[in-house]
Amino acid sequence: MTTGEKIKHFRNLRGISQETLGQLSGINSATIKKYEYGIRNPKPDQLMKIANALGISINVFMDFDIETVSDVLSLLFKMDEQTDMTFEAEKDADGKYIPSTMKISFSHPAINKKLCTYLKAKQLQKNVEENNYQFSKYQQNEAIEAISSDMEDIKNQLLDDNMIVTKGANRLAVKVYPN
């Protein structure tokens, strides 16, 4: 999904017009329209204003190129520093961790609930792709396209949450981004 498509998705999810988003963000509605149609790409400061107006994290708009072990580990280490995340693995007879048993979990119930929803959707996608429903080849291709589109919607709906989950946060709080 492009940045413009994400803006449109969250704007529609909020049930607001381009004009209203423009007013809330302080950006001309014609510019919002250009962003949504992909004619222009918002600069970081504009994107922050839009994210604030939509009540979502600016990270929703970021596309991370995760290609290397370093890319993955740097994100995990940052998450470990800032959230109640747990790494677990079984040990062999010598007391060494067994890499194939590595698991990551979170203490925060909202994260776990959303991850379970995502896991369920991924399983459905896998079942469709593996043709576990006995589709014809044509039906399977249509189902794969539909579930891929649905997966984007599911991910965006799961991302639509500004509940604070930093380490030590023990009560319900919502992050409000400065203008």
PDB file of C-alpha atoms in Angstrom:
ATOM      1  CA  MET A   1       0.000   0.000   0.000  1.00  0.00           C
ATOM      2  CA  THR A   2       1.390   3.410  -0.943  1.00  0.00           C
ATOM      3  CA  THR A   3       1.540   6.327   1.480  1.00  0.00           C
ATOM      4  CA  GLY A   4      -1.394   7.940  -0.301  1.00  0.00           C
ATOM      5  CA  GLU A   5      -3.450   4.757  -0.083  1.00  0.00           C
ATOM      6  CA  LYS A   6      -2.693   4.550   3.649  1.00  0.00           C
ATOM      7  CA  ILE A   7      -3.781   8.160   4.158  1.00  0.00           C
ATOM      8  CA  LYS A   8      -7.031   7.434   2.321  1.00  0.00           C
ATOM      9  CA  HIS A   9      -7.574   4.181   4.224  1.00  0.00           C
ATOM     10  CA  PHE A  10      -7.224   5.774   7.661  1.00  0.00           C
ATOM     11  CA  ARG A  11      -9.199   8.848   6.603  1.00  0.00           C
ATOM     12  CA  ASN A  12     -12.060   6.601   5.461  1.00  0.00           C
ATOM     13  CA  LEU A  13     -11.728   4.508   8.618  1.00  0.00           C
ATOM     14  CA  ARG A  14     -12.285   7.714  10.596  1.00  0.00           C
ATOM     15  CA  GLY A  15     -15.216   8.623   8.357  1.00  0.00           C
ATOM     16  CA  ILE A  16     -13.841  12.042   7.482  1.00  0.00           C
ATOM     17  CA  SER A  17     -13.554  13.870   4.179  1.00  0.00           C
ATOM     18  CA  GLN A  18     -10.395  15.170   2.559  1.00  0.00           C
ATOM     19  CA  GLU A  19     -11.569  18.656   3.514  1.00  0.00           C
ATOM     20  CA  THR A  20     -11.905  17.681   7.175  1.00  0.00           C
ATOM     21  CA  LEU A  21      -8.491  15.989   7.178  1.00  0.00           C
ATOM     22  CA  GLY A  22      -7.085  19.154   5.626  1.00  0.00           C
ATOM     23  CA  GLN A  23      -8.612  21.273   8.395  1.00  0.00           C
ATOM     24  CA  LEU A  24      -7.441  18.927  11.144  1.00  0.00           C
ATOM     25  CA  SER A  25      -3.909  18.740   9.777  1.00  0.00           C
ATOM     26  CA  GLY A  26      -3.555  22.320   8.591  1.00  0.00           C
ATOM     27  CA  ILE A  27      -2.862  21.103   5.047  1.00  0.00           C
ATOM     28  CA  ASN A  28      -4.864  22.249   2.041  1.00  0.00           C
ATOM     29  CA  SER A  29      -7.467  19.632   1.055  1.00  0.00           C
ATOM     30  CA  ALA A  30      -6.269  19.806  -2.566  1.00  0.00           C
ATOM     31  CA  THR A  31      -2.839  18.723  -1.327  1.00  0.00           C
ATOM     32  CA  ILE A  32      -4.422  15.861   0.656  1.00  0.00           C
ATOM     33  CA  LYS A  33      -6.124  14.769  -2.578  1.00  0.00           C
ATOM     34  CA  LYS A  34      -2.787  14.835  -4.425  1.00  0.00           C
ATOM     35  CA  TYR A  35      -1.197  12.709  -1.697  1.00  0.00           C
ATOM     36  CA  GLU A  36      -4.021  10.166  -1.860  1.00  0.00           C
ATOM     37  CA  TYR A  37      -3.844   9.908  -5.649  1.00  0.00           C
ATOM     38  CA  GLY A  38      -0.060   9.580  -5.572  1.00  0.00           C
ATOM     39  CA  ILE A  39       0.488  12.782  -7.537  1.00  0.00           C
ATOM     40  CA  ARG A  40       2.670  14.105  -4.685  1.00  0.00           C
ATOM     41  CA  ASN A  41       4.369  12.521  -1.714  1.00  0.00           C
ATOM     42  CA  PRO A  42       4.163  14.262   1.645  1.00  0.00           C
ATOM     43  CA  LYS A  43       7.348  15.492   3.278  1.00  0.00           C
ATOM     44  CA  PRO A  44       8.026  14.158   6.783  1.00  0.00           C
ATOM     45  CA  ASP A  45       6.614  17.249   8.528  1.00  0.00           C
ATOM     46  CA  GLN A  46       3.405  17.025   6.450  1.00  0.00           C
ATOM     47  CA  LEU A  47       3.150  13.310   7.150  1.00  0.00           C
ATOM     48  CA  MET A  48       3.464  14.010  10.888  1.00  0.00           C
ATOM     49  CA  LYS A  49       0.589  16.507  10.679  1.00  0.00           C
ATOM     50  CA  ILE A  50      -1.552  13.950   8.837  1.00  0.00           C
ATOM     51  CA  ALA A  51      -0.695  11.180  11.308  1.00  0.00           C
ATOM     52  CA  ASN A  52      -1.567  13.496  14.203  1.00  0.00           C
ATOM     53  CA  ALA A  53      -4.874  14.450  12.605  1.00  0.00           C
ATOM     54  CA  LEU A  54      -5.728  10.790  12.033  1.00  0.00           C
ATOM     55  CA  GLY A  55      -4.602   9.778  15.525  1.00  0.00           C
ATOM     56  CA  ILE A  56      -2.090   7.200  14.308  1.00  0.00           C
ATOM     57  CA  SER A  57       1.648   6.749  14.576  1.00  0.00           C
ATOM     58  CA  ILE A  58       3.772   8.162  11.781  1.00  0.00           C
ATOM     59  CA  ASN A  59       5.430   4.731  11.725  1.00  0.00           C
ATOM     60  CA  VAL A  60       2.314   3.402   9.966  1.00  0.00           C
ATOM     61  CA  PHE A  61       3.505   5.279   6.878  1.00  0.00           C
ATOM     62  CA  MET A  62       7.099   4.039   7.016  1.00  0.00           C
ATOM     63  CA  ASP A  63       8.205   1.228   4.758  1.00  0.00           C
ATOM     64  CA  PHE A  64      11.147  -0.542   6.329  1.00  0.00           C
ATOM     65  CA  ASP A  65      13.424  -2.490   4.035  1.00  0.00           C
ATOM     66  CA  ILE A  66      14.236  -5.463   6.219  1.00  0.00           C
ATOM     67  CA  GLU A  67      16.694  -7.584   4.293  1.00  0.00           C
ATOM     68  CA  THR A  68      19.574  -8.477   6.584  1.00  0.00           C
ATOM     69  CA  VAL A  69      20.100 -10.095   9.966  1.00  0.00           C
ATOM     70  CA  SER A  70      21.250  -6.682  11.161  1.00  0.00           C
ATOM     71  CA  ASP A  71      17.968  -5.093  10.007  1.00  0.00           C
ATOM     72  CA  VAL A  72      15.916  -7.628  11.964  1.00  0.00           C
ATOM     73  CA  LEU A  73      18.076  -7.540  15.071  1.00  0.00           C
ATOM     74  CA  SER A  74      18.214  -3.746  15.235  1.00  0.00           C
ATOM     75  CA  LEU A  75      14.391  -3.610  15.285  1.00  0.00           C
ATOM     76  CA  LEU A  76      14.135  -6.401  17.851  1.00  0.00           C
ATOM     77  CA  PHE A  77      16.749  -4.811  20.129  1.00  0.00           C
ATOM     78  CA  LYS A  78      14.930  -1.476  19.970  1.00  0.00           C
ATOM     79  CA  MET A  79      11.636  -3.185  20.772  1.00  0.00           C
ATOM     80  CA  ASP A  80      13.269  -5.048  23.654  1.00  0.00           C
ATOM     81  CA  GLU A  81      14.615  -1.779  25.075  1.00  0.00           C
ATOM     82  CA  GLN A  82      11.258  -0.040  24.950  1.00  0.00           C
ATOM     83  CA  THR A  83       8.587  -2.705  25.490  1.00  0.00           C
ATOM     84  CA  ASP A  84       7.957  -5.627  27.828  1.00  0.00           C
ATOM     85  CA  MET A  85       9.184  -8.187  25.332  1.00  0.00           C
ATOM     86  CA  THR A  86      10.557 -11.608  26.294  1.00  0.00           C
ATOM     87  CA  PHE A  87      12.992 -13.863  24.481  1.00  0.00           C
ATOM     88  CA  GLU A  88      12.852 -17.562  25.344  1.00  0.00           C
ATOM     89  CA  ALA A  89      14.571 -20.709  24.128  1.00  0.00           C
ATOM     90  CA  GLU A  90      15.070 -24.233  25.371  1.00  0.00           C
ATOM     91  CA  LYS A  91      18.505 -25.349  26.505  1.00  0.00           C
ATOM     92  CA  ASP A  92      20.356 -28.496  25.541  1.00  0.00           C
ATOM     93  CA  ALA A  93      22.098 -30.847  28.008  1.00  0.00           C
ATOM     94  CA  ASP A  94      25.126 -28.522  28.104  1.00  0.00           C
ATOM     95  CA  GLY A  95      22.975 -25.514  29.043  1.00  0.00           C
ATOM     96  CA  LYS A  96      23.313 -23.882  25.616  1.00  0.00           C
ATOM     97  CA  TYR A  97      20.291 -22.292  23.991  1.00  0.00           C
ATOM     98  CA  ILE A  98      18.825 -24.216  21.059  1.00  0.00           C
ATOM     99  CA  PRO A  99      18.306 -21.690  18.218  1.00  0.00           C
ATOM    100  CA  SER A 100      15.419 -23.583  16.615  1.00  0.00           C
ATOM    101  CA  THR A 101      13.372 -23.225  19.832  1.00  0.00           C
ATOM    102  CA  MET A 102      13.659 -19.407  19.974  1.00  0.00           C
ATOM    103  CA  LYS A 103      10.394 -17.616  20.834  1.00  0.00           C
ATOM    104  CA  ILE A 104       9.485 -13.982  21.328  1.00  0.00           C
ATOM    105  CA  SER A 105       6.507 -12.854  23.364  1.00  0.00           C
ATOM    106  CA  PHE A 106       5.036  -9.678  24.863  1.00  0.00           C
ATOM    107  CA  SER A 107       3.612  -9.019  28.312  1.00  0.00           C
ATOM    108  CA  HIS A 108       1.059  -6.557  26.982  1.00  0.00           C
ATOM    109  CA  PRO A 109      -2.339  -8.222  26.321  1.00  0.00           C
ATOM    110  CA  ALA A 110      -3.325  -5.786  23.543  1.00  0.00           C
ATOM    111  CA  ILE A 111      -0.222  -6.658  21.528  1.00  0.00           C
ATOM    112  CA  ASN A 112      -0.765 -10.384  22.058  1.00  0.00           C
ATOM    113  CA  LYS A 113      -4.434 -10.165  21.075  1.00  0.00           C
ATOM    114  CA  LYS A 114      -3.602  -8.283  17.882  1.00  0.00           C
ATOM    115  CA  LEU A 115      -0.802 -10.722  17.038  1.00  0.00           C
ATOM    116  CA  CYS A 116      -3.212 -13.651  17.503  1.00  0.00           C
ATOM    117  CA  THR A 117      -5.662 -11.991  15.113  1.00  0.00           C
ATOM    118  CA  TYR A 118      -2.833 -11.571  12.605  1.00  0.00           C
ATOM    119  CA  LEU A 119      -1.745 -15.194  13.123  1.00  0.00           C
ATOM    120  CA  LYS A 120      -5.291 -16.419  12.420  1.00  0.00           C
ATOM    121  CA  ALA A 121      -5.450 -14.347   9.215  1.00  0.00           C
ATOM    122  CA  LYS A 122      -2.039 -15.648   8.101  1.00  0.00           C
ATOM    123  CA  GLN A 123      -3.219 -19.235   8.657  1.00  0.00           C
ATOM    124  CA  LEU A 124      -6.292 -18.596   6.529  1.00  0.00           C
ATOM    125  CA  GLN A 125      -4.080 -17.087   3.825  1.00  0.00           C
ATOM    126  CA  LYS A 126      -1.792 -20.135   3.939  1.00  0.00           C
ATOM    127  CA  ASN A 127      -4.782 -22.501   3.677  1.00  0.00           C
ATOM    128  CA  VAL A 128      -6.061 -20.640   0.607  1.00  0.00           C
ATOM    129  CA  GLU A 129      -2.617 -20.597  -1.029  1.00  0.00           C
ATOM    130  CA  GLU A 130      -2.122 -24.307  -0.367  1.00  0.00           C
ATOM    131  CA  ASN A 131      -5.595 -24.961  -1.824  1.00  0.00           C
ATOM    132  CA  ASN A 132      -6.861 -26.610   1.351  1.00  0.00           C
ATOM    133  CA  TYR A 133     -10.391 -25.681   0.288  1.00  0.00           C
ATOM    134  CA  GLN A 134     -10.422 -27.642  -2.986  1.00  0.00           C
ATOM    135  CA  PHE A 135     -10.833 -24.647  -5.293  1.00  0.00           C
ATOM    136  CA  SER A 136     -10.477 -24.848  -9.032  1.00  0.00           C
ATOM    137  CA  LYS A 137      -7.266 -23.147 -10.200  1.00  0.00           C
ATOM    138  CA  TYR A 138      -9.278 -20.081 -11.290  1.00  0.00           C
ATOM    139  CA  GLN A 139     -11.139 -19.911  -7.973  1.00  0.00           C
ATOM    140  CA  GLN A 140      -7.889 -20.359  -6.077  1.00  0.00           C
ATOM    141  CA  ASN A 141      -6.256 -17.439  -7.929  1.00  0.00           C
ATOM    142  CA  GLU A 142      -9.274 -15.252  -7.181  1.00  0.00           C
ATOM    143  CA  ALA A 143      -9.226 -16.328  -3.532  1.00  0.00           C
ATOM    144  CA  ILE A 144      -5.482 -15.606  -3.251  1.00  0.00           C
ATOM    145  CA  GLU A 145      -5.999 -12.093  -4.646  1.00  0.00           C
ATOM    146  CA  ALA A 146      -8.911 -11.487  -2.278  1.00  0.00           C
ATOM    147  CA  ILE A 147      -7.109 -12.759   0.821  1.00  0.00           C
ATOM    148  CA  SER A 148      -4.005 -10.721  -0.035  1.00  0.00           C
ATOM    149  CA  SER A 149      -6.140  -7.591  -0.182  1.00  0.00           C
ATOM    150  CA  ASP A 150      -7.886  -8.577   3.040  1.00  0.00           C
ATOM    151  CA  MET A 151      -4.511  -9.088   4.748  1.00  0.00           C
ATOM    152  CA  GLU A 152      -3.564  -5.462   4.018  1.00  0.00           C
ATOM    153  CA  ASP A 153      -6.864  -4.305   5.515  1.00  0.00           C
ATOM    154  CA  ILE A 154      -6.379  -6.532   8.560  1.00  0.00           C
ATOM    155  CA  LYS A 155      -2.855  -5.216   9.138  1.00  0.00           C
ATOM    156  CA  ASN A 156      -4.032  -1.617   8.840  1.00  0.00           C
ATOM    157  CA  GLN A 157      -6.889  -2.220  11.271  1.00  0.00           C
ATOM    158  CA  LEU A 158      -4.482  -3.834  13.738  1.00  0.00           C
ATOM    159  CA  LEU A 159      -2.132  -0.846  13.418  1.00  0.00           C
ATOM    160  CA  ASP A 160      -4.950   1.541  14.274  1.00  0.00           C
ATOM    161  CA  ASP A 161      -4.088   1.744  17.974  1.00  0.00           C
ATOM    162  CA  ASN A 162      -2.117   4.364  19.905  1.00  0.00           C
ATOM    163  CA  MET A 163      -2.238   2.603  23.275  1.00  0.00           C
ATOM    164  CA  ILE A 164       1.094   3.109  25.057  1.00  0.00           C
ATOM    165  CA  VAL A 165       2.992  -0.128  25.631  1.00  0.00           C
ATOM    166  CA  THR A 166       6.431   1.090  26.723  1.00  0.00           C
ATOM    167  CA  LYS A 167       8.212  -0.709  29.542  1.00  0.00           C
ATOM    168  CA  GLY A 168       6.720   0.079  32.886  1.00  0.00           C
ATOM    169  CA  ALA A 169       3.442   1.461  31.503  1.00  0.00           C
ATOM    170  CA  ASN A 170       0.885  -0.032  33.848  1.00  0.00           C
ATOM    171  CA  ARG A 171      -2.273   1.831  32.959  1.00  0.00           C
ATOM    172  CA  LEU A 172      -4.259   2.676  29.881  1.00  0.00           C
ATOM    173  CA  ALA A 173      -2.761   5.649  28.065  1.00  0.00           C
ATOM    174  CA  VAL A 174      -2.990   6.864  24.497  1.00  0.00           C
ATOM    175  CA  LYS A 175      -0.171   8.681  22.776  1.00  0.00           C
ATOM    176  CA  VAL A 176      -1.042  12.098  21.385  1.00  0.00           C
ATOM    177  CA  TYR A 177       1.441  13.384  18.846  1.00  0.00           C
ATOM    178  CA  PRO A 178       2.493  17.043  19.008  1.00  0.00           C
ATOM    179  CA  ASN A 179       1.674  19.327  16.072  1.00  0.00           C
TER     180      ASN A 179
END
